[in-house]
PDB file of C-alpha atoms in Angstrom:
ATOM      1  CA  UNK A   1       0.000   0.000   0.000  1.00 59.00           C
ATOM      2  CA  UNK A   2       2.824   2.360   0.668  1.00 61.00           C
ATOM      3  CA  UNK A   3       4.289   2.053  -2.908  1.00 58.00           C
ATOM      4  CA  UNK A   4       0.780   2.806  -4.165  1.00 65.00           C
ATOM      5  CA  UNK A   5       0.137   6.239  -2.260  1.00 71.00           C
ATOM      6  CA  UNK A   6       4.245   6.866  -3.191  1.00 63.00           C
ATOM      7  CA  UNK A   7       3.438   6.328  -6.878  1.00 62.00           C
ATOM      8  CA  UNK A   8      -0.330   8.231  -6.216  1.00 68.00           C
ATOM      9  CA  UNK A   9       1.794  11.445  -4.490  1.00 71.00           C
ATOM     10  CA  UNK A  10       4.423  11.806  -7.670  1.00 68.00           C
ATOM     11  CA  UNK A  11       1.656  11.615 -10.093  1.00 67.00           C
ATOM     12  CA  UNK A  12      -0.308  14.543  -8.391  1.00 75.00           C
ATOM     13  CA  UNK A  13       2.746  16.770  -7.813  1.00 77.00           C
ATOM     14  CA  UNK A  14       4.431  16.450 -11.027  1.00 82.00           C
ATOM     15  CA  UNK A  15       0.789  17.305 -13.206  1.00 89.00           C
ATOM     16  CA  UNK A  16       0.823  20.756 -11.276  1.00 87.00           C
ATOM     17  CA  UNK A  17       3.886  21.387 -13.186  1.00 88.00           C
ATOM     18  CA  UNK A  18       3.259  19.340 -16.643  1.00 92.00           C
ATOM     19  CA  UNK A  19      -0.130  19.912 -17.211  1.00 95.00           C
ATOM     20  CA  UNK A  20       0.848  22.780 -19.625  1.00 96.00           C
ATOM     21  CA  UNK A  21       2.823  21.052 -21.593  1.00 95.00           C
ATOM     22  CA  UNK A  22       0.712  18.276 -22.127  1.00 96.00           C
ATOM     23  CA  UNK A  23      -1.795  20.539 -23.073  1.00 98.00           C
ATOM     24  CA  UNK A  24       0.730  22.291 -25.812  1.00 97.00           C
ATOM     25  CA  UNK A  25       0.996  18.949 -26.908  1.00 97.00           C
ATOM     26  CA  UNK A  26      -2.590  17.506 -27.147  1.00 98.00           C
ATOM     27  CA  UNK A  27      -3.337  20.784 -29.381  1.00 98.00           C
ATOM     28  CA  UNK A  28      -0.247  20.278 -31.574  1.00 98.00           C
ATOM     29  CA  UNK A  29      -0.847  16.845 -32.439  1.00 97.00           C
ATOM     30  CA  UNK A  30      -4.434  17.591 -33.144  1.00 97.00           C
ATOM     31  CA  UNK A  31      -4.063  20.004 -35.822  1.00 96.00           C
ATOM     32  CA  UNK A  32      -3.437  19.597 -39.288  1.00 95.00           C
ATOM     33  CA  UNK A  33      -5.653  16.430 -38.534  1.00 96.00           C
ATOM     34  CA  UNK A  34      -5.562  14.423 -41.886  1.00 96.00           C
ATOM     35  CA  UNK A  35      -4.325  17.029 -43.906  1.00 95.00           C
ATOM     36  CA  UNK A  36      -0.845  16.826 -45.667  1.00 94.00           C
ATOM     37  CA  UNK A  37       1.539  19.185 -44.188  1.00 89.00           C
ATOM     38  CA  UNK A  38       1.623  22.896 -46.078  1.00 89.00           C
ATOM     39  CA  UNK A  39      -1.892  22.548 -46.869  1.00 92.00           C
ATOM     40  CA  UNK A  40      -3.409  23.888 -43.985  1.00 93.00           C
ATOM     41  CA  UNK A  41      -2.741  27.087 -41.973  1.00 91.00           C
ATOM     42  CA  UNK A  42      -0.809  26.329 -38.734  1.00 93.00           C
ATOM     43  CA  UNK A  43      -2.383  27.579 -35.271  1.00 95.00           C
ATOM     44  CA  UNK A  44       0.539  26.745 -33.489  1.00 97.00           C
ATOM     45  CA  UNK A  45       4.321  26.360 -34.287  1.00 94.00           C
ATOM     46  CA  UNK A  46       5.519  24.929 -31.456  1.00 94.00           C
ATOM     47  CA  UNK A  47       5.352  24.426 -27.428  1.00 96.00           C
ATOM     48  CA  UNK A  48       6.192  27.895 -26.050  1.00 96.00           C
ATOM     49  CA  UNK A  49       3.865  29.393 -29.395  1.00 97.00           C
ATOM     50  CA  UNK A  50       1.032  27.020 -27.874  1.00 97.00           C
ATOM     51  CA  UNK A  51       1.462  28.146 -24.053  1.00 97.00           C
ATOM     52  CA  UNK A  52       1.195  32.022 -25.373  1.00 97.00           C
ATOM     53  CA  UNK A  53      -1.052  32.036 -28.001  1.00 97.00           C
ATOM     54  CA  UNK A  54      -3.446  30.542 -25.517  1.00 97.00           C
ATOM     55  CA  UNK A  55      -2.787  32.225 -22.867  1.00 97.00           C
ATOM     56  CA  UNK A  56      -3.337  35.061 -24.568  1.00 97.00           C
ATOM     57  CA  UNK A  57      -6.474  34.067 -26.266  1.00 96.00           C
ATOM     58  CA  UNK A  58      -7.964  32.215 -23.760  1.00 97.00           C
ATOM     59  CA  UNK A  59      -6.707  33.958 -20.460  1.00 96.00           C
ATOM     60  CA  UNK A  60      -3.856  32.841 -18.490  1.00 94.00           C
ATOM     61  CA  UNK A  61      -5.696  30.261 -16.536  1.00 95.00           C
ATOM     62  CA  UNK A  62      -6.753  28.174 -19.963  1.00 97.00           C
ATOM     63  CA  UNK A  63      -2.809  26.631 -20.165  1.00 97.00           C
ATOM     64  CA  UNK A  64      -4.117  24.718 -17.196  1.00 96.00           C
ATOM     65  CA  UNK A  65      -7.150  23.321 -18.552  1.00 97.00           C
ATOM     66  CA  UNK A  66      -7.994  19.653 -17.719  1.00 97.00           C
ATOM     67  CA  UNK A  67      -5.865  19.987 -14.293  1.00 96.00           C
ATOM     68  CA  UNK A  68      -8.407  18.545 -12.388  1.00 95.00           C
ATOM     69  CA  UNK A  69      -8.973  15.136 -14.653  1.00 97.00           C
ATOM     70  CA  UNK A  70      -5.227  15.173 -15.177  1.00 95.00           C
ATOM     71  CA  UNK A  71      -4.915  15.471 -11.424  1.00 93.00           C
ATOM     72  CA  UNK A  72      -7.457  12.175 -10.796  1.00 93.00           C
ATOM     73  CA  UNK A  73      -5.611  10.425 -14.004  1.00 93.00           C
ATOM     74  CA  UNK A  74      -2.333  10.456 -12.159  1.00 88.00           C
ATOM     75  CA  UNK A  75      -3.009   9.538  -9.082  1.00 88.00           C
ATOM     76  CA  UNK A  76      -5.084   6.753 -10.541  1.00 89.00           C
ATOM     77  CA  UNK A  77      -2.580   5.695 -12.903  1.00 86.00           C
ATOM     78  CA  UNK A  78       0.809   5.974 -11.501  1.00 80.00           C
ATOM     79  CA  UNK A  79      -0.761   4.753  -7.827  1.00 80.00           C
ATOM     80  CA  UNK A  80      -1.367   1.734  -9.781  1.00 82.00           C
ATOM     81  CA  UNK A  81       1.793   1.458 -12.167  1.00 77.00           C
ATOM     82  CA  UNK A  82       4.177   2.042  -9.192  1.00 73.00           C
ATOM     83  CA  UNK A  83       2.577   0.631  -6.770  1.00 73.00           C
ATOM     84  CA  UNK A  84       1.700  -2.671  -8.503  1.00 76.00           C
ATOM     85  CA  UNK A  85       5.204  -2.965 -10.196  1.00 73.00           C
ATOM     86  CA  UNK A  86       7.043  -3.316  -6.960  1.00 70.00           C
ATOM     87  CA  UNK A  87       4.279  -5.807  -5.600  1.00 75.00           C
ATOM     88  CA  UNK A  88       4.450  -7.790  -8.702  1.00 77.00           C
ATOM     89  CA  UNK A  89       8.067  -7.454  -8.782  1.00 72.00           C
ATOM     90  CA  UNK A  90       8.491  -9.103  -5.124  1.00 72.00           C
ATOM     91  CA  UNK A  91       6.113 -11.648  -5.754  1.00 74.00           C
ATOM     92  CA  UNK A  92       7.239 -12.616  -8.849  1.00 68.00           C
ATOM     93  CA  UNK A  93      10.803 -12.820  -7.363  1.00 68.00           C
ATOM     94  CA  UNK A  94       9.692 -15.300  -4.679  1.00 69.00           C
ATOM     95  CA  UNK A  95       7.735 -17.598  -6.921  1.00 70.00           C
ATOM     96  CA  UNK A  96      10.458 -17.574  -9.748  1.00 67.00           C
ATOM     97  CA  UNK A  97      13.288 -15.887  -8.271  1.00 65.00           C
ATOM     98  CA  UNK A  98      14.084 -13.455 -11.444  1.00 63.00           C
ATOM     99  CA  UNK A  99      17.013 -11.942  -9.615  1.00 62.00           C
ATOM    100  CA  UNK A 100      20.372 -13.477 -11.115  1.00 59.00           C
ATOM    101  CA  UNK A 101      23.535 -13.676  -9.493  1.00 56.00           C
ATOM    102  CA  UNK A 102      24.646  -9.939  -9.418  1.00 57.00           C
ATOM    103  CA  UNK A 103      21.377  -8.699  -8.305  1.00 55.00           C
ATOM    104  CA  UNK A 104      19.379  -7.967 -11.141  1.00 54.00           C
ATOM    105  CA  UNK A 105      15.676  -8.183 -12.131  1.00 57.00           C
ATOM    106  CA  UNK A 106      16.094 -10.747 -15.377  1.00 63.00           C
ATOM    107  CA  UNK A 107      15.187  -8.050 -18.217  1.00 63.00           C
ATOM    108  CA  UNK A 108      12.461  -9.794 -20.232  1.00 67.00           C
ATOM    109  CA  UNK A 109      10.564 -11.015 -16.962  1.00 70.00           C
ATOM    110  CA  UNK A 110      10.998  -6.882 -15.895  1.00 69.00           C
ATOM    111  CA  UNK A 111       9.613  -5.750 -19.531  1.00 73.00           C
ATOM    112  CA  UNK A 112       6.738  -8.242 -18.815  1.00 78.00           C
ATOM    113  CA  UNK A 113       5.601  -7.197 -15.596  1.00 78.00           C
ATOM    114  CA  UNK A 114       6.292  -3.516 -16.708  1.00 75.00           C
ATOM    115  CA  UNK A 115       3.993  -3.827 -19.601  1.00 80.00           C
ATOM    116  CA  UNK A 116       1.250  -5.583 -17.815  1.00 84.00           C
ATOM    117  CA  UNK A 117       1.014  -3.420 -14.665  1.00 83.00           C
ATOM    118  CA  UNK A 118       1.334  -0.240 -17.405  1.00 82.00           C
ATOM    119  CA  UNK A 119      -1.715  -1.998 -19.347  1.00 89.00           C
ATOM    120  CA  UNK A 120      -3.906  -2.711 -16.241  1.00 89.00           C
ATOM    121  CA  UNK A 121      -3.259   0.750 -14.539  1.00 89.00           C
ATOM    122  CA  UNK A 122      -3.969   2.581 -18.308  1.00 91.00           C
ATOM    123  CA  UNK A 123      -7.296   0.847 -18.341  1.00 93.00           C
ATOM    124  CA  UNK A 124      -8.552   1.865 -15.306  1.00 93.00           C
ATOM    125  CA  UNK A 125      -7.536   5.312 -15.507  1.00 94.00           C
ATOM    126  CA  UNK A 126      -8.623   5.790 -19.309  1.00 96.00           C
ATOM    127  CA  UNK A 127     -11.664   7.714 -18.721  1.00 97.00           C
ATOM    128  CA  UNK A 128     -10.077  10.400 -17.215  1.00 97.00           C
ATOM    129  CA  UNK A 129      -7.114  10.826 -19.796  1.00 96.00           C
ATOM    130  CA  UNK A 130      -9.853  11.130 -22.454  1.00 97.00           C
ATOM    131  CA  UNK A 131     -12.009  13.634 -20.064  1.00 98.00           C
ATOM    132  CA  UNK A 132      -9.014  15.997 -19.828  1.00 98.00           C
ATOM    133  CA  UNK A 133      -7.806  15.609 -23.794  1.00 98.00           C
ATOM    134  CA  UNK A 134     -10.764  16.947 -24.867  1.00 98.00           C
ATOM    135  CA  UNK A 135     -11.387  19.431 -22.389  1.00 98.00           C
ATOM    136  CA  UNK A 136      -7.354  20.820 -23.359  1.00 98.00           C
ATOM    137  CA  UNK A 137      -8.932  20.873 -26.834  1.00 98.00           C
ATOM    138  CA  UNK A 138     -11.541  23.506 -26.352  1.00 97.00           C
ATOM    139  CA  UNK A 139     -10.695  26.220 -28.232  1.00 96.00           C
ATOM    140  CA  UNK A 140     -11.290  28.005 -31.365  1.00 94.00           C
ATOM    141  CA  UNK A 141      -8.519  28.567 -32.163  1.00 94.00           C
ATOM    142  CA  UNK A 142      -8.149  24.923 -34.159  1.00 95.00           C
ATOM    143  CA  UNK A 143     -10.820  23.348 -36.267  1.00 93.00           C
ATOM    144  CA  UNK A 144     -10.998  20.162 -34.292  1.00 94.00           C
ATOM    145  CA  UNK A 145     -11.296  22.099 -31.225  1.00 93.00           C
ATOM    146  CA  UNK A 146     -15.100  22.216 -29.225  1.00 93.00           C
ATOM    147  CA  UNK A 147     -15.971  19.041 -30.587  1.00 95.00           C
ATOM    148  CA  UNK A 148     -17.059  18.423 -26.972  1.00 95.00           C
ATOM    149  CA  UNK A 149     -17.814  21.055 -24.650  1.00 94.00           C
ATOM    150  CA  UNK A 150     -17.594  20.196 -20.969  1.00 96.00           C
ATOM    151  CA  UNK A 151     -18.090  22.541 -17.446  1.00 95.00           C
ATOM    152  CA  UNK A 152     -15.292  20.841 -16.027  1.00 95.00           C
ATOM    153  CA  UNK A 153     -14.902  17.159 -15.095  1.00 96.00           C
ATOM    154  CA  UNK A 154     -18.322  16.023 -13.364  1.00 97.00           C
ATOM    155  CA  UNK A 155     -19.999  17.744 -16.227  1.00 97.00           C
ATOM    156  CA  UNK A 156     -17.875  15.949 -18.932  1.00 97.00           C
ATOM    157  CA  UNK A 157     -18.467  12.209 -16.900  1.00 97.00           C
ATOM    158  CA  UNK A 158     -22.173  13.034 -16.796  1.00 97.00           C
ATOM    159  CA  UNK A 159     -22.795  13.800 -20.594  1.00 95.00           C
ATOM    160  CA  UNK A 160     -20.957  11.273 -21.912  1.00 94.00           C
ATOM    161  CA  UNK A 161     -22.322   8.853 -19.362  1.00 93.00           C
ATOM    162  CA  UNK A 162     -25.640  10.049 -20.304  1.00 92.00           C
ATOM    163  CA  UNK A 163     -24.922   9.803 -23.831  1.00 89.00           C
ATOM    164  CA  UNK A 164     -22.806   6.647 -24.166  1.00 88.00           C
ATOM    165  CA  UNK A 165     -23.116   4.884 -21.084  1.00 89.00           C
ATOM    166  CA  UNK A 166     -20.116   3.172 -19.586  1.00 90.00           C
ATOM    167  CA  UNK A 167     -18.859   2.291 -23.171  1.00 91.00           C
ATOM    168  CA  UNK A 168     -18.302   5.836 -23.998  1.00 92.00           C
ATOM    169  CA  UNK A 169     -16.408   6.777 -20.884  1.00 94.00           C
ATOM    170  CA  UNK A 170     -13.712   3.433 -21.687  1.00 95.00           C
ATOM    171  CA  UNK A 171     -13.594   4.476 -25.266  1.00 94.00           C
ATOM    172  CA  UNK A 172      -9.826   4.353 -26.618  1.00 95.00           C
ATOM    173  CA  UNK A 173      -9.418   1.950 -23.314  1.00 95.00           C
ATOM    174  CA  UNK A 174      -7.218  -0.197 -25.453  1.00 94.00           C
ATOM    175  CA  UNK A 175      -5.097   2.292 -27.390  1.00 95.00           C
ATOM    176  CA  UNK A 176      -4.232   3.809 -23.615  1.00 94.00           C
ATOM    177  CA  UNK A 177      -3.326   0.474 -22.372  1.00 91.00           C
ATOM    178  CA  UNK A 178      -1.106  -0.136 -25.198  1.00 91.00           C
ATOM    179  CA  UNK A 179       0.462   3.056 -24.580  1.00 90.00           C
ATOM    180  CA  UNK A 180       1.004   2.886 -21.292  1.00 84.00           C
ATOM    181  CA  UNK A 181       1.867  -0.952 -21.307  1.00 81.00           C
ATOM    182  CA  UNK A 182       4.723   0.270 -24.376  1.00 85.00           C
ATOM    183  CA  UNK A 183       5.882   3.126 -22.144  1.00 81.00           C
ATOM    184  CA  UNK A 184       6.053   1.164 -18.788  1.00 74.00           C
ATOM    185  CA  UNK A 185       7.917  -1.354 -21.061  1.00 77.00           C
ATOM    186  CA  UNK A 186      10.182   0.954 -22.067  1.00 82.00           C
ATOM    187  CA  UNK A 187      10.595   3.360 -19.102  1.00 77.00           C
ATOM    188  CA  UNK A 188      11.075   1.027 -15.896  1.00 73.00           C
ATOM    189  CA  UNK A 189      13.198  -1.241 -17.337  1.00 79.00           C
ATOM    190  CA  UNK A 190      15.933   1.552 -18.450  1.00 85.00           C
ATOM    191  CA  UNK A 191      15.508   3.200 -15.373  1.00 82.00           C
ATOM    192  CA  UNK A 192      16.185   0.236 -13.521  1.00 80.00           C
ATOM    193  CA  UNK A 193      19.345  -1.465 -15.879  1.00 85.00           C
ATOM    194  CA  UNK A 194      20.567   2.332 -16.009  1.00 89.00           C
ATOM    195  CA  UNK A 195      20.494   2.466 -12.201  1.00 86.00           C
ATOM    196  CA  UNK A 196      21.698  -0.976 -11.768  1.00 84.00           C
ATOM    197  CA  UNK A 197      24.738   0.124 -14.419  1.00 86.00           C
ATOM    198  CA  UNK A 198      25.658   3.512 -13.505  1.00 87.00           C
ATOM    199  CA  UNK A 199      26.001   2.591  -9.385  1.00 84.00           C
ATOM    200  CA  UNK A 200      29.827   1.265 -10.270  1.00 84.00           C
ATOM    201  CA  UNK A 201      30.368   5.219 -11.425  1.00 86.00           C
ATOM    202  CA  UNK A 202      27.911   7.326  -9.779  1.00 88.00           C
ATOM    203  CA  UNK A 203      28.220   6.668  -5.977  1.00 83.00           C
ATOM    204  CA  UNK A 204      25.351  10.309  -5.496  1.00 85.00           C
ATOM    205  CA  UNK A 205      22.006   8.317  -5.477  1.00 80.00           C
ATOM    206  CA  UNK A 206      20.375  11.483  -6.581  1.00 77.00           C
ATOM    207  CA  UNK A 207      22.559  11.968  -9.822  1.00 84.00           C
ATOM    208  CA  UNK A 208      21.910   8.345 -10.240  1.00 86.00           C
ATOM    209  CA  UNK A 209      18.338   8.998 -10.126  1.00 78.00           C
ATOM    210  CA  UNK A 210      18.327  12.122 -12.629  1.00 79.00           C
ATOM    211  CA  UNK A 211      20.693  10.012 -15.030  1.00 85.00           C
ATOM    212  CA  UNK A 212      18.507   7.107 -15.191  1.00 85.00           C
ATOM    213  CA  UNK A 213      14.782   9.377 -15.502  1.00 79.00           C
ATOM    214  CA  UNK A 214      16.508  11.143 -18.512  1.00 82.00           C
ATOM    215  CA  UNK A 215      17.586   8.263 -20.250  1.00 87.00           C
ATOM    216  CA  UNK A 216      14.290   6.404 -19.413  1.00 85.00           C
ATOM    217  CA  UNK A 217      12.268   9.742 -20.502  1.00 84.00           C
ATOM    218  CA  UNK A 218      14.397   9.837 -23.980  1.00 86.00           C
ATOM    219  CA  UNK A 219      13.512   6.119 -25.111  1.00 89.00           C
ATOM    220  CA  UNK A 220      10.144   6.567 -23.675  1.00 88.00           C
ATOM    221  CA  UNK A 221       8.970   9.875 -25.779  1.00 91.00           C
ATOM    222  CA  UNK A 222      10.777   8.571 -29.311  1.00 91.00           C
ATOM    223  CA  UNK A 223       9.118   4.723 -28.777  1.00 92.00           C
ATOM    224  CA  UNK A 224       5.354   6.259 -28.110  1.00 93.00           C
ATOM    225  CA  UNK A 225       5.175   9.590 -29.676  1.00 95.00           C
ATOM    226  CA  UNK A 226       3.136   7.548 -32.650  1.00 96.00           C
ATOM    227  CA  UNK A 227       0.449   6.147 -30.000  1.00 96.00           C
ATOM    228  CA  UNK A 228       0.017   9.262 -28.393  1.00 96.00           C
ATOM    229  CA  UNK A 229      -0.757  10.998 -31.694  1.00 97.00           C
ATOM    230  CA  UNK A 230      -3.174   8.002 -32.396  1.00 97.00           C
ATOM    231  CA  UNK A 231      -4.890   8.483 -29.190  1.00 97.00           C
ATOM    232  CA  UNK A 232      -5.261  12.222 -28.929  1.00 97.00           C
ATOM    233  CA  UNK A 233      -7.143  11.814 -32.065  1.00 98.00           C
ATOM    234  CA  UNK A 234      -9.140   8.661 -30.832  1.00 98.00           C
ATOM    235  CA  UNK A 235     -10.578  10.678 -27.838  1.00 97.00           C
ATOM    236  CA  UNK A 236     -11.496  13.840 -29.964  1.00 97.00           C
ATOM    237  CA  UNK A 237     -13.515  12.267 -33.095  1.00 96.00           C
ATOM    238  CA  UNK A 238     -17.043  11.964 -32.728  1.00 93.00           C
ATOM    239  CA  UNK A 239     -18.414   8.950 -31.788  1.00 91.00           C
ATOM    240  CA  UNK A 240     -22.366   8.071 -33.771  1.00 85.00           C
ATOM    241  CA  UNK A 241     -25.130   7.474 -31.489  1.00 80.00           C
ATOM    242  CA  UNK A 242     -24.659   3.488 -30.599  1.00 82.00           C
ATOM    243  CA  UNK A 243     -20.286   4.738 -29.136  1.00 84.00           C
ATOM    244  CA  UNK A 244     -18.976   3.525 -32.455  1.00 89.00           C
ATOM    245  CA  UNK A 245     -16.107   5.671 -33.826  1.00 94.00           C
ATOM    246  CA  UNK A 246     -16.265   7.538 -37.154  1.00 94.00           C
ATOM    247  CA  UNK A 247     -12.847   8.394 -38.399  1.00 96.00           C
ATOM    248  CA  UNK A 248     -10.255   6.380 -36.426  1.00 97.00           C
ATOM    249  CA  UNK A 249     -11.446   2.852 -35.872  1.00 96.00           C
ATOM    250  CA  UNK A 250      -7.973   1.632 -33.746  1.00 95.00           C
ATOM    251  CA  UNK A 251      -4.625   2.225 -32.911  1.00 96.00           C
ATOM    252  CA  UNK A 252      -3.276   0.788 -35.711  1.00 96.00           C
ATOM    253  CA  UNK A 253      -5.887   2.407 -38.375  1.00 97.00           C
ATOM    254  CA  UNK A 254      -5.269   5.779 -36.701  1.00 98.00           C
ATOM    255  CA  UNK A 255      -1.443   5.426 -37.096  1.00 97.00           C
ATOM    256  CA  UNK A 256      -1.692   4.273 -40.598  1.00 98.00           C
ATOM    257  CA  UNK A 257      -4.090   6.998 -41.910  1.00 98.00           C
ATOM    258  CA  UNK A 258      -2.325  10.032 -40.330  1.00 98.00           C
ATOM    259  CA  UNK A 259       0.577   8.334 -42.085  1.00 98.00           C
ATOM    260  CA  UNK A 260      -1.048   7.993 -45.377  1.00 97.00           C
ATOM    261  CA  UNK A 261      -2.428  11.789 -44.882  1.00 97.00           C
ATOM    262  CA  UNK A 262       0.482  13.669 -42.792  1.00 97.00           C
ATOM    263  CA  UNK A 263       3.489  11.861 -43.385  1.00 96.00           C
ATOM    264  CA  UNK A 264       5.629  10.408 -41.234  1.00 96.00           C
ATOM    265  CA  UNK A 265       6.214  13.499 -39.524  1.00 95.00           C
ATOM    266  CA  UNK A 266       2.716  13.614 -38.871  1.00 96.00           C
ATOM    267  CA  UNK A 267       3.394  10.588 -36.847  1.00 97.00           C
ATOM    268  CA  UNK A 268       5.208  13.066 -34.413  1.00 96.00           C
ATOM    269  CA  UNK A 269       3.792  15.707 -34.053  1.00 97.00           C
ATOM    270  CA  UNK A 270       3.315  17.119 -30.212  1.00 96.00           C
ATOM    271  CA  UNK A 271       7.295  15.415 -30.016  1.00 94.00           C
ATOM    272  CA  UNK A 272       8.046  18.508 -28.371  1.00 92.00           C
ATOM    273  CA  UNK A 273       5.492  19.054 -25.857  1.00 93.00           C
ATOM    274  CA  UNK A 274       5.269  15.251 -25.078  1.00 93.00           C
ATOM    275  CA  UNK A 275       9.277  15.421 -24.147  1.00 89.00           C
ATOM    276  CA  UNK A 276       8.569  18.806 -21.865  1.00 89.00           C
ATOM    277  CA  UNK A 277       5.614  17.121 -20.730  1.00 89.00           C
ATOM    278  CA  UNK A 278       7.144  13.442 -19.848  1.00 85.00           C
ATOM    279  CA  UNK A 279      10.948  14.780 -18.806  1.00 79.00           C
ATOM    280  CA  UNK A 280      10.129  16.194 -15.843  1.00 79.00           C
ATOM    281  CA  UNK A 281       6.884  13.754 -15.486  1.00 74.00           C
ATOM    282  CA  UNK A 282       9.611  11.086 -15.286  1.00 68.00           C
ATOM    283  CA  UNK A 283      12.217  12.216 -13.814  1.00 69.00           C
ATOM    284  CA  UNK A 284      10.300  13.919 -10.818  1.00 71.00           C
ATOM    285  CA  UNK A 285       7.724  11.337 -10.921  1.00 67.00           C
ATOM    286  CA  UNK A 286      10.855   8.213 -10.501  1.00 64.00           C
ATOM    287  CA  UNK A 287      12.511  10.613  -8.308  1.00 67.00           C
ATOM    288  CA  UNK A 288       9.780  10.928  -5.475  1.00 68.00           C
ATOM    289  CA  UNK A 289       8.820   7.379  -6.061  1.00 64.00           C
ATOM    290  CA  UNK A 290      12.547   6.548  -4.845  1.00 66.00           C
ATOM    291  CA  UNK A 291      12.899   8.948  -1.980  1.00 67.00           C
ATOM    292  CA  UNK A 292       9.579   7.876  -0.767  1.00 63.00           C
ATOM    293  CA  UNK A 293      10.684   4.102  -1.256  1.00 63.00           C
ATOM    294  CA  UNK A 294      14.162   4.533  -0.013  1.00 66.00           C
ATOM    295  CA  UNK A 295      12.256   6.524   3.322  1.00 67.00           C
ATOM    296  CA  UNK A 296      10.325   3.100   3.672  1.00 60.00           C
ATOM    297  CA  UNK A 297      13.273   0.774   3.041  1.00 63.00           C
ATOM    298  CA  UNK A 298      15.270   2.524   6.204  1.00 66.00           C
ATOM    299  CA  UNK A 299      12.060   3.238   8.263  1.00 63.00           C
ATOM    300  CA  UNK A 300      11.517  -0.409   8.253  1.00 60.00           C
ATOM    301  CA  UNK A 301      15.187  -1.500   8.978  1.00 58.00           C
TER     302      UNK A 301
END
């Protein structure tokens, strides 16, 4: 329970700081939706463009806009992750013993239960992720934007709840558990072999810590930058009246008709804002996680 509320506490402190850079990134990967690029007139150029433009179009406060979902996403989502990848860890190190002879967590069997408590944690959380993408794309300012026009969060879970019933609310379930499951995959894992690596020349657990987020961070942002175009878009189509898409049918169909349409490059758009967004997510994020569970480790000895 401990790791849980550890992983629960990073989530919620880091969003305070992220949040608008996620939203920069949500609205650059949403425009130029299906349109090759130099074909359509650019609202944004960039992160820092994105933060002022809408600041100054929207008010200062509108750079924050889906804190509150993003708030309850986090502390759903990386309670869960963190939380259940040290339990599964430890169990699955008594049952199987997956540590080898110098100490480390056997790297497929640490990919594995990264990616499944990544999946399982994305799942549950979903709702809220899509809740706070399309409230961060309210604006007029793009042509996709107010496709969906929410109060705030209660209001957004009662519409579409009244609309689409549970259905609606886990809509793009899957493409957020394969995001999450890819990133978890990808981000524990390095943090842990680059920790487990860079002890024998960084004795400062602290630099350790920041050396291992940042390479985690890197491989994480260039590995999912496709999915998280795929499911920005997923959560801001319209959906017909029985929850069935009407543009994007998948993952997989998203990725290969902004492809077909945008490019490769269209494939990473938001790269920016998702790096500003999941650097200091990370390494802040892995960095309380640690204190809190290296607190623990000597509280209980």
């Amino acid at each position: 329970m401990d790791a849980v509320m550890n992983g629960a506490i990073a989530g919620a402190t880091t969003v305070l700081i992220t949040n608008p850079f996620d939203l920069a990134k949500t609205r650059l990967q949403a425009q130029g939706e299906l349109v090759a690029e130099g074909h359509y007139k650019r609202a944004y150029s960039g992160v820092i463009n994105t933060l002022i433009k809408t600041s100054s179009s929207e008010g200062l406060l509108a750079i924050q806009k889906g804190l509150q979902a993003a708030i309850v996403f986090q502390i759903i989502m990386n309670g869960l992750r963190f939380g259940s990848y040290e339990i599964v860890k430890d169990i699955a190190n008594e049952q199987f013993h997956l540590y080898n002879s110098h100490g480390y967590v056997k790297v497929l069997s640490n990919i594995g239960i990264s990616a499944g408590v990544g999946c399982f944690s994305a799942f549950v959380s979903s709702p809220f992720n899509m809740i706070k993408t399309r409230l961060m794309l309210q604006t007029k300012d793009l042509p996709c934007g107010n496709r969906y026009n929410y109060s705030g969060l209660i209001d957004a879970i009662s519409q579409i709840f009244k609309l689409e019933g549970l259905k609606g609310l886990y809509a793009g379930s899957s493409i957020m558990a394969l995001r999450t499951g890819l990133g978890s995959a990808i981000q524990l894992p390095v943090f842990d072999f680059t920790k487990e690596h860079g002890k024998q020349w960084i004795k400062n657990q602290t630099e350790l810590n920041m050396l291992a987020s940042a390479n985690a961070t890197l491989w994480l942002c260039l590995m999912t930058c496709p999915v998280e175009v795929a499911l920005t878009r997923y959560f801001n189509q319209q959906f017909d009246k029985y929850g069935n898409p009407t543009v994007y049918q998948g993952c997989f169909h998203a990725i290969k008709i902004i492809f077909q349409s945008e490019g490769f490059l269209g494939l990473y758009k938001g790269l920016g804002g998702l790096f500003f967004r999941s650097g200091p997510q990370s390494f802040i994020s892995l960095l309380i996680v640690n204190q809190l569970n290296s607190l623990r480790n000597s509280k209980k000895q």
